[in-house]
Short mmCIF file of C-alpha atoms in Angstrom, two decimals:
data_model
loop_
_atom_site.label_atom_id
_atom_site.label_comp_id
_atom_site.label_asym_id
_atom_site.label_seq_id
_atom_site.Cartn_x
_atom_site.Cartn_y
_atom_site.Cartn_z
CA UNK A 1 91.82 106.02 87.03
CA UNK A 2 93.84 105.68 90.22
CA UNK A 3 91.16 103.35 91.63
CA UNK A 4 91.43 101.08 88.59
CA UNK A 5 95.20 100.94 88.87
CA UNK A 6 94.96 100.10 92.57
CA UNK A 7 92.49 97.29 91.83
CA UNK A 8 94.80 95.89 89.17
CA UNK A 9 97.72 95.98 91.60
CA UNK A 10 95.64 94.29 94.28
CA UNK A 11 94.53 91.51 91.94
CA UNK A 12 98.13 91.11 90.78
CA UNK A 13 99.40 90.72 94.33
CA UNK A 14 96.66 88.20 95.13
CA UNK A 15 97.52 86.24 91.99
CA UNK A 16 101.19 86.11 92.96
CA UNK A 17 100.31 84.97 96.49
CA UNK A 18 97.95 82.31 95.12
CA UNK A 19 100.52 81.01 92.65
CA UNK A 20 103.19 80.96 95.32
CA UNK A 21 100.96 78.87 97.54
CA UNK A 22 100.60 76.35 94.73
CA UNK A 23 104.35 75.97 94.19
CA UNK A 24 105.77 73.02 96.08
CA UNK A 25 108.86 73.78 98.10
CA UNK A 26 111.89 71.67 97.27
CA UNK A 27 112.78 68.97 99.77
CA UNK A 28 115.37 70.07 102.35
CA UNK A 29 119.10 69.72 101.75
CA UNK A 30 121.61 68.54 104.33
CA UNK A 31 125.34 68.99 103.75
CA UNK A 32 128.15 66.89 105.21
CA UNK A 33 131.91 66.59 104.82
CA UNK A 34 133.44 63.33 105.97
CA UNK A 35 137.16 62.53 106.05
CA UNK A 36 138.24 58.88 106.11
CA UNK A 37 141.50 58.12 107.94
CA UNK A 38 143.27 55.33 109.76
CA UNK A 39 143.53 55.32 113.54
CA UNK A 40 144.61 53.01 116.32
CA UNK A 41 142.07 51.70 118.84
CA UNK A 42 141.68 48.62 121.04
CA UNK A 43 138.06 47.46 120.61
CA UNK A 44 138.88 44.01 122.05
CA UNK A 45 141.77 45.09 124.26
CA UNK A 46 144.48 44.76 121.61
CA UNK A 47 145.72 47.84 119.70
CA UNK A 48 144.86 47.59 116.01
CA UNK A 49 144.41 49.75 112.95
CA UNK A 50 140.81 50.84 112.34
CA UNK A 51 139.13 53.14 109.85
CA UNK A 52 137.75 56.38 111.26
CA UNK A 53 135.25 58.75 109.67
CA UNK A 54 135.72 62.27 111.00
CA UNK A 55 137.77 60.66 113.75
CA UNK A 56 134.86 58.47 114.86
CA UNK A 57 134.52 54.69 115.20
CA UNK A 58 131.86 53.75 114.21
CA UNK A 59 131.33 56.62 111.81
CA UNK A 60 128.91 59.53 112.30
CA UNK A 61 125.22 58.70 112.37
CA UNK A 62 123.05 60.23 109.67
CA UNK A 63 119.76 61.45 111.14
CA UNK A 64 117.53 62.64 108.32
CA UNK A 65 113.85 63.05 107.49
CA UNK A 66 111.99 61.35 104.68
CA UNK A 67 112.84 62.93 101.30
CA UNK A 68 115.81 64.92 102.63
CA UNK A 69 118.53 65.46 100.05
CA UNK A 70 121.97 64.47 101.34
CA UNK A 71 125.04 66.14 99.84
CA UNK A 72 128.02 64.35 101.34
CA UNK A 73 131.60 65.14 100.38
CA UNK A 74 133.75 62.10 101.18
CA UNK A 75 137.50 62.72 101.43
CA UNK A 76 139.67 59.60 101.25
CA UNK A 77 142.88 59.84 103.29
CA UNK A 78 143.56 56.09 103.25
CA UNK A 79 146.32 54.46 101.23
CA UNK A 80 143.74 52.48 99.22
CA UNK A 81 140.77 53.39 96.99
CA UNK A 82 137.54 53.60 99.00
CA UNK A 83 133.75 53.71 98.63
CA UNK A 84 130.77 53.84 100.96
CA UNK A 85 127.48 52.17 100.10
CA UNK A 86 124.16 53.09 101.70
CA UNK A 87 122.65 49.82 102.86
CA UNK A 88 118.90 49.82 102.23
CA UNK A 89 118.66 53.33 100.76
CA UNK A 90 116.78 52.76 97.52
CA UNK A 91 118.58 55.43 95.47
CA UNK A 92 115.45 56.05 93.42
CA UNK A 93 116.39 56.36 89.70
CA UNK A 94 119.93 56.93 90.87
CA UNK A 95 122.13 53.84 90.90
CA UNK A 96 124.90 56.31 90.00
CA UNK A 97 125.22 56.99 93.74
CA UNK A 98 124.99 53.42 95.04
CA UNK A 99 128.63 53.28 96.07
CA UNK A 100 129.56 49.77 94.94
CA UNK A 101 132.25 48.81 92.43
CA UNK A 102 129.69 47.89 89.78
CA UNK A 103 128.31 51.43 89.72
CA UNK A 104 131.11 53.71 90.95
CA UNK A 105 134.83 54.12 90.47
CA UNK A 106 136.46 53.98 93.89
CA UNK A 107 137.72 57.26 95.35
CA UNK A 108 141.53 57.29 94.97
CA UNK A 109 143.75 58.07 97.97
CA UNK A 110 144.00 61.79 98.74
CA UNK A 111 140.95 62.49 96.62
CA UNK A 112 137.25 63.05 97.17
CA UNK A 113 133.80 62.40 95.77
CA UNK A 114 130.52 64.14 96.61
CA UNK A 115 127.54 61.81 96.93
CA UNK A 116 124.16 63.30 96.08
CA UNK A 117 121.44 61.00 97.43
CA UNK A 118 117.88 61.33 98.65
CA UNK A 119 116.06 59.44 101.39
CA UNK A 120 113.12 59.20 99.01
CA UNK A 121 109.88 57.76 100.40
CA UNK A 122 111.56 55.80 103.20
CA UNK A 123 111.23 55.67 106.98
CA UNK A 124 113.29 53.45 109.24
CA UNK A 125 116.62 52.05 110.36
CA UNK A 126 119.48 51.61 107.88
CA UNK A 127 123.28 51.58 107.78
CA UNK A 128 126.19 52.55 105.57
CA UNK A 129 129.51 50.75 105.21
CA UNK A 130 132.63 50.50 103.08
CA UNK A 131 132.05 48.38 99.97
CA UNK A 132 135.71 48.20 98.91
CA UNK A 133 138.15 45.38 99.74
CA UNK A 134 137.87 44.31 103.41
CA UNK A 135 137.48 47.86 104.72
CA UNK A 136 134.27 46.88 106.49
CA UNK A 137 136.41 44.68 108.76
CA UNK A 138 138.17 47.82 109.98
CA UNK A 139 135.00 49.61 111.06
CA UNK A 140 134.04 51.86 108.16
CA UNK A 141 130.33 51.72 108.99
CA UNK A 142 127.63 53.79 110.66
CA UNK A 143 123.90 54.19 111.20
CA UNK A 144 121.27 55.93 109.09
CA UNK A 145 117.99 56.79 110.82
CA UNK A 146 115.25 58.16 108.57
CA UNK A 147 112.42 59.82 110.48
CA UNK A 148 108.89 60.45 109.29
CA UNK A 149 107.75 63.85 108.06
CA UNK A 150 105.34 65.46 110.54
CA UNK A 151 102.40 65.07 108.18
CA UNK A 152 102.85 61.27 108.02
CA UNK A 153 101.80 59.57 111.28
CA UNK A 154 103.73 56.60 112.63
CA UNK A 155 101.71 53.70 114.08
CA UNK A 156 102.97 54.05 117.66
CA UNK A 157 103.48 56.89 120.17
CA UNK A 158 106.67 58.87 119.66
CA UNK A 159 109.28 57.20 121.88
CA UNK A 160 110.82 59.03 124.79
CA UNK A 161 114.27 58.31 123.41
CA UNK A 162 116.06 56.67 120.51
CA UNK A 163 119.12 54.39 120.73
CA UNK A 164 121.16 53.09 117.80
CA UNK A 165 123.07 49.84 118.34
CA UNK A 166 125.50 48.83 115.61
CA UNK A 167 126.47 45.29 116.51
CA UNK A 168 128.70 42.85 114.70
CA UNK A 169 131.42 40.24 114.88
CA UNK A 170 134.97 41.56 115.03
CA UNK A 171 138.53 40.45 114.33
CA UNK A 172 141.70 41.54 116.08
CA UNK A 173 143.51 40.89 112.80
CA UNK A 174 143.95 43.88 110.46
CA UNK A 175 141.71 44.22 107.44
CA UNK A 176 144.73 43.96 105.12
CA UNK A 177 145.81 40.67 106.67
CA UNK A 178 142.25 39.34 106.39
CA UNK A 179 142.17 40.32 102.73
CA UNK A 180 145.52 38.60 102.11
CA UNK A 181 144.10 35.44 103.66
CA UNK A 182 141.14 35.48 101.29
CA UNK A 183 143.34 36.29 98.31
CA UNK A 184 145.48 33.25 99.11
CA UNK A 185 142.44 30.98 99.03
CA UNK A 186 141.91 30.63 102.78
CA UNK A 187 138.58 31.21 104.45
CA UNK A 188 138.39 33.73 107.29
CA UNK A 189 138.85 32.30 110.78
CA UNK A 190 136.16 32.43 113.42
CA UNK A 191 135.75 36.01 114.76
CA UNK A 192 137.46 37.08 117.96
CA UNK A 193 134.47 38.82 119.52
CA UNK A 194 131.34 40.92 119.14
CA UNK A 195 131.19 44.71 119.47
CA UNK A 196 128.30 47.03 120.28
CA UNK A 197 128.89 50.47 118.77
CA UNK A 198 132.56 49.66 118.41
CA UNK A 199 133.01 48.81 122.07
CA UNK A 200 133.11 45.73 124.26
CA UNK A 201 130.80 47.47 126.73
CA UNK A 202 128.59 50.58 126.76
CA UNK A 203 125.60 51.98 128.66
CA UNK A 204 122.16 53.27 127.60
CA UNK A 205 120.19 55.26 130.18
CA UNK A 206 116.46 55.88 130.53
CA UNK A 207 113.75 56.82 133.00
CA UNK A 208 111.38 54.50 134.82
CA UNK A 209 108.02 54.20 133.03
CA UNK A 210 109.20 55.65 129.73
CA UNK A 211 109.39 53.85 126.38
CA UNK A 212 112.48 53.89 124.17
CA UNK A 213 113.24 52.80 120.65
CA UNK A 214 116.23 50.50 120.23
CA UNK A 215 117.53 50.24 116.65
CA UNK A 216 119.56 47.05 116.23
CA UNK A 217 121.69 46.58 113.09
CA UNK A 218 123.96 43.64 112.36
CA UNK A 219 127.02 45.31 110.80
CA UNK A 220 129.27 42.26 111.09
CA UNK A 221 131.05 40.27 108.41
CA UNK A 222 129.63 36.80 108.83
CA UNK A 223 127.65 35.94 111.95
CA UNK A 224 123.95 36.01 112.78
CA UNK A 225 123.14 37.53 116.17
CA UNK A 226 120.44 37.19 118.80
CA UNK A 227 119.44 40.31 120.77
CA UNK A 228 117.72 40.44 124.14
CA UNK A 229 117.38 42.79 127.12
CA UNK A 230 117.34 41.21 130.55
CA UNK A 231 113.87 41.30 132.13
CA UNK A 232 112.30 43.34 129.30
CA UNK A 233 110.06 42.59 126.34
CA UNK A 234 110.85 43.73 122.81
CA UNK A 235 107.99 45.11 120.72
CA UNK A 236 108.95 44.90 117.04
CA UNK A 237 107.69 48.00 115.19
CA UNK A 238 109.91 48.49 112.14
CA UNK A 239 112.18 46.45 109.93
CA UNK A 240 114.39 47.99 107.24
CA UNK A 241 111.86 50.63 106.30
CA UNK A 242 108.62 48.71 106.86
CA UNK A 243 106.21 49.14 109.74
CA UNK A 244 105.51 45.71 111.19
CA UNK A 245 102.68 44.19 113.11
CA UNK A 246 103.65 44.94 116.69
CA UNK A 247 104.39 41.51 118.10
CA UNK A 248 106.18 41.00 121.42
CA UNK A 249 109.39 38.96 121.66
CA UNK A 250 111.80 37.89 124.39
CA UNK A 251 114.69 37.90 121.89
CA UNK A 252 115.18 38.52 118.18
CA UNK A 253 117.50 37.08 115.55
CA UNK A 254 119.11 39.67 113.29
CA UNK A 255 121.22 38.35 110.43
CA UNK A 256 124.17 39.94 108.66
CA UNK A 257 123.12 43.18 106.95
CA UNK A 258 119.71 43.36 108.61
CA UNK A 259 118.18 46.06 110.84
CA UNK A 260 115.16 46.14 113.16
CA UNK A 261 113.57 48.63 115.56
CA UNK A 262 111.91 47.65 118.82
CA UNK A 263 110.12 49.56 121.57
CA UNK A 264 111.16 48.80 125.14
CA UNK A 265 109.26 50.12 128.16
CA UNK A 266 111.29 50.58 131.33
CA UNK A 267 108.70 48.97 133.61
CA UNK A 268 110.91 46.84 135.84
CA UNK A 269 112.34 47.55 139.31
CA UNK A 270 114.84 50.41 138.89
CA UNK A 271 118.31 48.91 138.58
CA UNK A 272 120.72 48.05 135.77
CA UNK A 273 120.02 45.29 133.23
CA UNK A 274 122.04 43.48 130.60
CA UNK A 275 121.60 44.18 126.91
CA UNK A 276 122.95 41.07 125.19
CA UNK A 277 124.04 40.18 121.66
CA UNK A 278 125.31 36.66 121.05
CA UNK A 279 126.24 34.71 117.96
CA UNK A 280 123.79 32.23 116.44
CA UNK A 281 124.40 28.90 114.69
CA UNK A 282 128.04 28.80 115.85
CA UNK A 283 129.72 26.02 117.80
CA UNK A 284 131.43 28.56 120.03
CA UNK A 285 129.12 31.34 121.19
CA UNK A 286 130.51 34.88 121.31
CA UNK A 287 128.65 37.36 123.51
CA UNK A 288 128.73 41.12 123.90
CA UNK A 289 126.90 43.00 126.62
CA UNK A 290 125.84 46.55 127.22
CA UNK A 291 123.94 48.02 130.16
CA UNK A 292 120.40 49.38 130.31
CA UNK A 293 120.61 51.84 133.19
CA UNK A 294 117.51 53.21 134.95
CA UNK A 295 118.22 56.83 135.82
CA UNK A 296 117.16 56.25 139.44
CA UNK A 297 119.09 53.00 139.72
CA UNK A 298 121.55 52.43 142.56
CA UNK A 299 122.09 48.76 141.73
CA UNK A 300 124.74 47.75 139.22
CA UNK A 301 124.11 44.96 136.76
CA UNK A 302 124.74 41.58 138.33
CA UNK A 303 124.20 37.88 137.99
CA UNK A 304 124.70 35.65 134.98
CA UNK A 305 124.22 37.09 131.52
CA UNK A 306 120.83 35.91 130.20
CA UNK A 307 121.45 32.81 128.12
CA UNK A 308 120.52 32.91 124.48
CA UNK A 309 119.58 30.39 121.87
CA UNK A 310 122.29 28.29 120.27
CA UNK A 311 121.34 26.39 117.13
CA UNK A 312 117.50 26.04 117.01
CA UNK A 313 117.06 26.57 113.26
CA UNK A 314 113.36 25.73 113.32
CA UNK A 315 112.77 28.29 116.10
CA UNK A 316 114.53 30.99 114.06
CA UNK A 317 112.60 30.16 110.90
CA UNK A 318 109.32 30.26 112.79
CA UNK A 319 110.24 33.64 114.24
CA UNK A 320 111.06 34.93 110.74
CA UNK A 321 107.64 33.78 109.51
CA UNK A 322 106.00 35.70 112.38
CA UNK A 323 107.31 39.04 111.06
CA UNK A 324 104.32 40.58 109.29
CA UNK A 325 103.64 43.80 107.43
CA UNK A 326 101.42 46.39 109.12
CA UNK A 327 98.82 46.85 106.39
CA UNK A 328 96.90 49.59 108.22
CA UNK A 329 99.86 51.94 108.70
CA UNK A 330 100.95 54.67 106.33
CA UNK A 331 104.25 54.37 104.57
CA UNK A 332 106.65 57.24 103.92
CA UNK A 333 104.14 58.49 101.38
CA UNK A 334 100.57 58.97 102.63
CA UNK A 335 99.09 55.83 101.08
CA UNK A 336 98.18 52.66 102.98
CA UNK A 337 100.87 50.01 102.60
CA UNK A 338 98.21 47.41 101.87
CA UNK A 339 97.29 49.07 98.58
CA UNK A 340 100.12 47.36 96.70
CA UNK A 341 98.42 43.91 96.59
CA UNK A 342 101.72 42.19 95.79
CA UNK A 343 100.17 38.75 96.23
CA UNK A 344 97.85 39.22 93.27
CA UNK A 345 100.60 39.99 90.75
CA UNK A 346 101.76 37.15 88.52
CA UNK A 347 105.58 37.12 88.29
CA UNK A 348 107.00 37.80 84.85
CA UNK A 349 109.99 35.56 85.58
CA UNK A 350 111.32 33.15 88.18
CA UNK A 351 115.03 33.15 89.03
CA UNK A 352 116.51 30.41 91.21
CA UNK A 353 119.98 31.20 92.58
CA UNK A 354 121.92 28.41 94.26
CA UNK A 355 124.93 29.47 96.31
CA UNK A 356 128.06 27.34 96.43
CA UNK A 357 131.69 27.35 97.58
CA UNK A 358 133.66 25.78 94.71
CA UNK A 359 137.38 25.52 94.12
CA UNK A 360 138.31 27.28 90.89
CA UNK A 361 141.87 26.67 89.72
CA UNK A 362 142.52 25.19 93.14
CA UNK A 363 141.45 28.35 94.99
CA UNK A 364 138.39 28.90 97.18
CA UNK A 365 135.67 30.96 95.51
CA UNK A 366 131.94 31.52 96.09
CA UNK A 367 129.28 31.48 93.39
CA UNK A 368 125.67 31.76 92.29
CA UNK A 369 124.61 29.07 89.79
CA UNK A 370 128.26 28.05 89.29
CA UNK A 371 129.36 31.60 88.34
CA UNK A 372 131.84 33.40 90.58
CA UNK A 373 131.80 37.14 90.02
CA UNK A 374 134.95 39.20 89.44
CA UNK A 375 135.05 43.00 89.47
CA UNK A 376 136.30 44.46 86.17
CA UNK A 377 138.43 47.60 86.14
CA UNK A 378 135.48 49.53 84.66
CA UNK A 379 132.24 49.80 86.67
CA UNK A 380 129.38 48.05 84.90
CA UNK A 381 127.20 51.15 85.05
CA UNK A 382 129.81 53.20 83.18
CA UNK A 383 130.40 50.42 80.64
CA UNK A 384 126.66 50.27 80.00
CA UNK A 385 126.33 54.05 79.70
CA UNK A 386 129.29 54.46 77.32
CA UNK A 387 128.55 51.24 75.38
CA UNK A 388 131.97 49.81 76.22
CA UNK A 389 132.05 46.13 75.12
CA UNK A 390 133.68 43.24 76.92
CA UNK A 391 133.19 44.46 80.49
CA UNK A 392 130.25 42.27 81.51
CA UNK A 393 128.09 39.52 80.05
CA UNK A 394 124.33 39.07 79.85
CA UNK A 395 124.82 35.38 79.01
CA UNK A 396 127.27 34.29 81.71
CA UNK A 397 124.71 33.15 84.26
CA UNK A 398 121.58 31.06 83.92
CA UNK A 399 118.40 31.85 85.78
CA UNK A 400 118.22 28.32 87.22
CA UNK A 401 120.96 26.08 88.67
CA UNK A 402 122.65 23.56 86.39
CA UNK A 403 125.31 20.89 86.64
CA UNK A 404 128.90 21.51 85.66
CA UNK A 405 132.10 23.11 86.83
CA UNK A 406 132.18 26.56 88.36
CA UNK A 407 133.86 29.39 86.50
CA UNK A 408 134.74 33.07 86.82
CA UNK A 409 132.83 35.80 84.95
CA UNK A 410 131.16 39.19 85.38
CA UNK A 411 127.47 38.26 85.12
CA UNK A 412 124.56 40.67 84.68
CA UNK A 413 120.94 39.53 84.64
CA UNK A 414 118.88 41.67 82.22
CA UNK A 415 115.39 42.74 83.25
CA UNK A 416 112.81 45.24 82.08
CA UNK A 417 111.50 48.15 84.09
CA UNK A 418 108.24 47.12 85.81
CA UNK A 419 108.97 43.40 85.64
CA UNK A 420 107.79 41.51 88.72
CA UNK A 421 110.32 38.85 89.72
CA UNK A 422 110.15 35.77 91.88
CA UNK A 423 113.69 35.09 93.16
CA UNK A 424 114.42 31.87 95.04
CA UNK A 425 117.65 31.65 97.03
CA UNK A 426 118.55 27.96 97.28
CA UNK A 427 121.08 27.16 100.00
CA UNK A 428 122.53 23.64 99.70
CA UNK A 429 125.29 24.34 102.21
CA UNK A 430 125.41 23.70 105.95
CA UNK A 431 125.84 27.35 106.91
CA UNK A 432 123.30 30.16 107.10
CA UNK A 433 123.33 32.70 104.28
CA UNK A 434 122.20 36.33 104.05
CA UNK A 435 121.20 37.88 100.69
CA UNK A 436 120.86 41.57 99.83
CA UNK A 437 119.57 43.53 96.83
CA UNK A 438 120.51 47.18 96.32
CA UNK A 439 117.94 49.67 95.02
CA UNK A 440 114.89 47.89 96.35
CA UNK A 441 113.02 46.36 99.16
CA UNK A 442 111.24 43.10 98.48
CA UNK A 443 108.55 40.89 99.95
CA UNK A 444 109.98 37.87 101.77
CA UNK A 445 107.13 35.46 101.04
CA UNK A 446 108.53 32.06 101.97
CA UNK A 447 111.05 30.07 103.95
CA UNK A 448 111.40 26.30 103.74
CA UNK A 449 113.71 23.35 104.22
CA UNK A 450 115.22 21.20 101.50
CA UNK A 451 114.90 21.87 97.79
CA UNK A 452 112.52 24.50 96.45
CA UNK A 453 109.92 23.23 94.02
CA UNK A 454 107.07 25.12 92.29
CA UNK A 455 104.65 23.33 94.63
CA UNK A 456 106.23 25.28 97.51
CA UNK A 457 104.37 28.36 96.28
CA UNK A 458 101.35 27.05 98.15
CA UNK A 459 103.18 27.92 101.38
CA UNK A 460 103.90 31.55 100.45
CA UNK A 461 102.50 34.42 102.49
CA UNK A 462 100.75 36.46 99.80
CA UNK A 463 98.83 38.67 102.23
CA UNK A 464 101.12 40.50 104.67
CA UNK A 465 104.70 39.37 104.07
CA UNK A 466 107.29 41.81 105.32
CA UNK A 467 109.27 43.97 102.94
CA UNK A 468 112.97 44.37 103.59
CA UNK A 469 116.30 44.57 101.73
CA UNK A 470 118.17 41.59 103.22
CA UNK A 471 116.85 38.05 103.69
CA UNK A 472 118.42 35.11 105.50
CA UNK A 473 118.53 31.64 103.97
CA UNK A 474 118.78 28.81 106.48
CA UNK A 475 121.16 25.84 105.99
CA UNK A 476 119.93 23.29 103.44
CA UNK A 477 116.88 25.49 102.87
CA UNK A 478 115.38 28.07 100.54
CA UNK A 479 113.98 31.59 100.82
CA UNK A 480 111.73 33.23 98.21
CA UNK A 481 111.32 36.94 97.60
CA UNK A 482 109.05 38.88 95.25
CA UNK A 483 110.33 42.18 93.89
CA UNK A 484 108.68 44.83 91.72
CA UNK A 485 111.33 46.28 89.40
CA UNK A 486 110.20 49.91 89.56
CA UNK A 487 113.68 51.41 89.91
CA UNK A 488 115.77 51.62 86.76
CA UNK A 489 119.52 51.15 87.05
CA UNK A 490 122.34 48.68 87.62
CA UNK A 491 121.79 47.00 90.98
CA UNK A 492 124.00 44.74 93.05
CA UNK A 493 122.56 41.43 94.30
CA UNK A 494 125.02 39.88 96.73
CA UNK A 495 125.75 37.81 99.74
CA UNK A 496 125.82 40.11 102.76
CA UNK A 497 128.42 37.80 104.29
CA UNK A 498 131.44 39.77 103.19
CA UNK A 499 133.90 36.94 102.58
CA UNK A 500 131.45 35.38 100.17
CA UNK A 501 130.76 38.68 98.39
CA UNK A 502 134.49 39.40 98.11
CA UNK A 503 135.19 36.00 96.58
CA UNK A 504 132.42 36.12 93.99
CA UNK A 505 128.97 35.47 95.41
CA UNK A 506 127.30 38.42 93.74
CA UNK A 507 125.93 39.60 90.40
CA UNK A 508 124.18 42.66 88.99
CA UNK A 509 120.61 43.15 87.90
CA UNK A 510 120.21 45.59 85.01
CA UNK A 511 116.72 47.09 85.13
CA UNK A 512 116.17 48.79 81.80
CA UNK A 513 113.68 50.72 79.72
CA UNK A 514 114.71 51.64 76.16
CA UNK A 515 112.91 54.97 76.54
CA UNK A 516 115.47 57.08 78.32
CA UNK A 517 114.17 60.10 80.22
CA UNK A 518 114.37 61.68 83.66
CA UNK A 519 111.09 60.06 84.63
CA UNK A 520 112.91 56.72 84.60
CA UNK A 521 116.48 57.55 85.59
CA UNK A 522 118.63 60.54 86.47
CA UNK A 523 121.46 61.69 84.23
CA UNK A 524 125.05 60.69 84.84
CA UNK A 525 126.45 62.94 87.60
CA UNK A 526 128.51 65.92 86.48
CA UNK A 527 131.18 64.96 89.05
CA UNK A 528 131.34 61.28 88.05
CA UNK A 529 134.69 59.57 88.63
CA UNK A 530 136.05 57.74 85.57
CA UNK A 531 138.34 54.73 85.67
CA UNK A 532 139.31 51.72 83.58
CA UNK A 533 138.06 51.85 80.00
CA UNK A 534 135.87 54.86 80.86
CA UNK A 535 138.86 57.17 81.31
CA UNK A 536 138.76 59.99 78.79
CA UNK A 537 135.07 59.58 78.03
CA UNK A 538 132.78 62.59 78.24
CA UNK A 539 129.43 62.27 80.08
#
């Protein structure tokens, strides 16, 4: 009898152990508390008001691993409502946490909001920044580095070190004065300088013979940048979450809102070398320098700063076409990236968006297809969830350009979950543009000069085009992207050039499935902030 009982207990224990081994552990959680305040710094030698996050400028870097859950309590101590958006983080099924005014009520002064986001199935270099008003011009930005889980190999040896460089144009003028200028109908002036990690000069140190990853992100308001390191080659390995074919470059163009990662081997005579970022496509070239210091160097950096490119549009477009997807590497999930076969999918719809800079009621605005976006007092996502009428319009914007006067509206393009879109950005202006889509990455399949026509599809790269979240559009040119709408929600499509976004060059894409369940989209957050016509509603 006792033997039988013991056997039963043994089998029971084994069953419990077996079942436990089959249960998947939940992805790790990381908890943060960030406080946003004003401070006074002199990034370009003149004291000015900046925005600090936990007393830091730029803000703290988020270093996380694929699929980590991030619980971030953001406390707003500014005198204005505030939001952060997570540039390039896909927010899978969770546009509730996107942190733009179309999805979230801004955090009032002396209040807080807790973001709950996941770095789901992503690896790479990303950023966050303030999406409200002109707060980005005061420095409310930082880096996000998502590292691979140990079980997922990366297609290059683990670097000996990892450097994040947040680089962007900068104004000595306060963000409030810049906003007042835009509100009065004036365009922003030319920037006063370029900063690297919030400074006019900084140093990165490494050892002779070792290889380091440099993560470059353009966190500026308006200006494309060219990066180079004196005497060293740049091996491109990652771009906004995609492993790239590992081509070698002397310098790389990075446009507003974009991020890249390069490997640099310290294989030169041990001394100090310039790291250079200079503006592109500008009549007056602004330059920022940092120092690459060999640990056994006794020779300070010297000589002229390595000259960069100036206008060379064709060179830049050719470089952009040379960025290719690494089809043999694993992605954040253990499946080959080449298994998607994007080039064999027939688009369900083509959307052509032409940017413009019209005067509306005598005031400068920016637009897509003649429609200049205005933010309503109620976020579009909340209006959609609570069925609040009159907040946005599905009919305000056409999917192709047309003649006529520009006008103000709150346009939303409707789309169905699992649609496959071809989006053409048509730039008929003389300045370079930069276009971003929240919630997704997309294949950048074509760049070309002049007017896009259906015949241009013959020039598309339908084999190994790079996926990314922000694409440049050259002057008097077009850029085509393909995007698989596999992420339900309300998603912001905007100019990454902040003046243009602020004055209306944006819209929202509503990706929808009438069958509502957690497999398609998460529930409204229990801590959701309510504003505008959503006040008093119950989730």
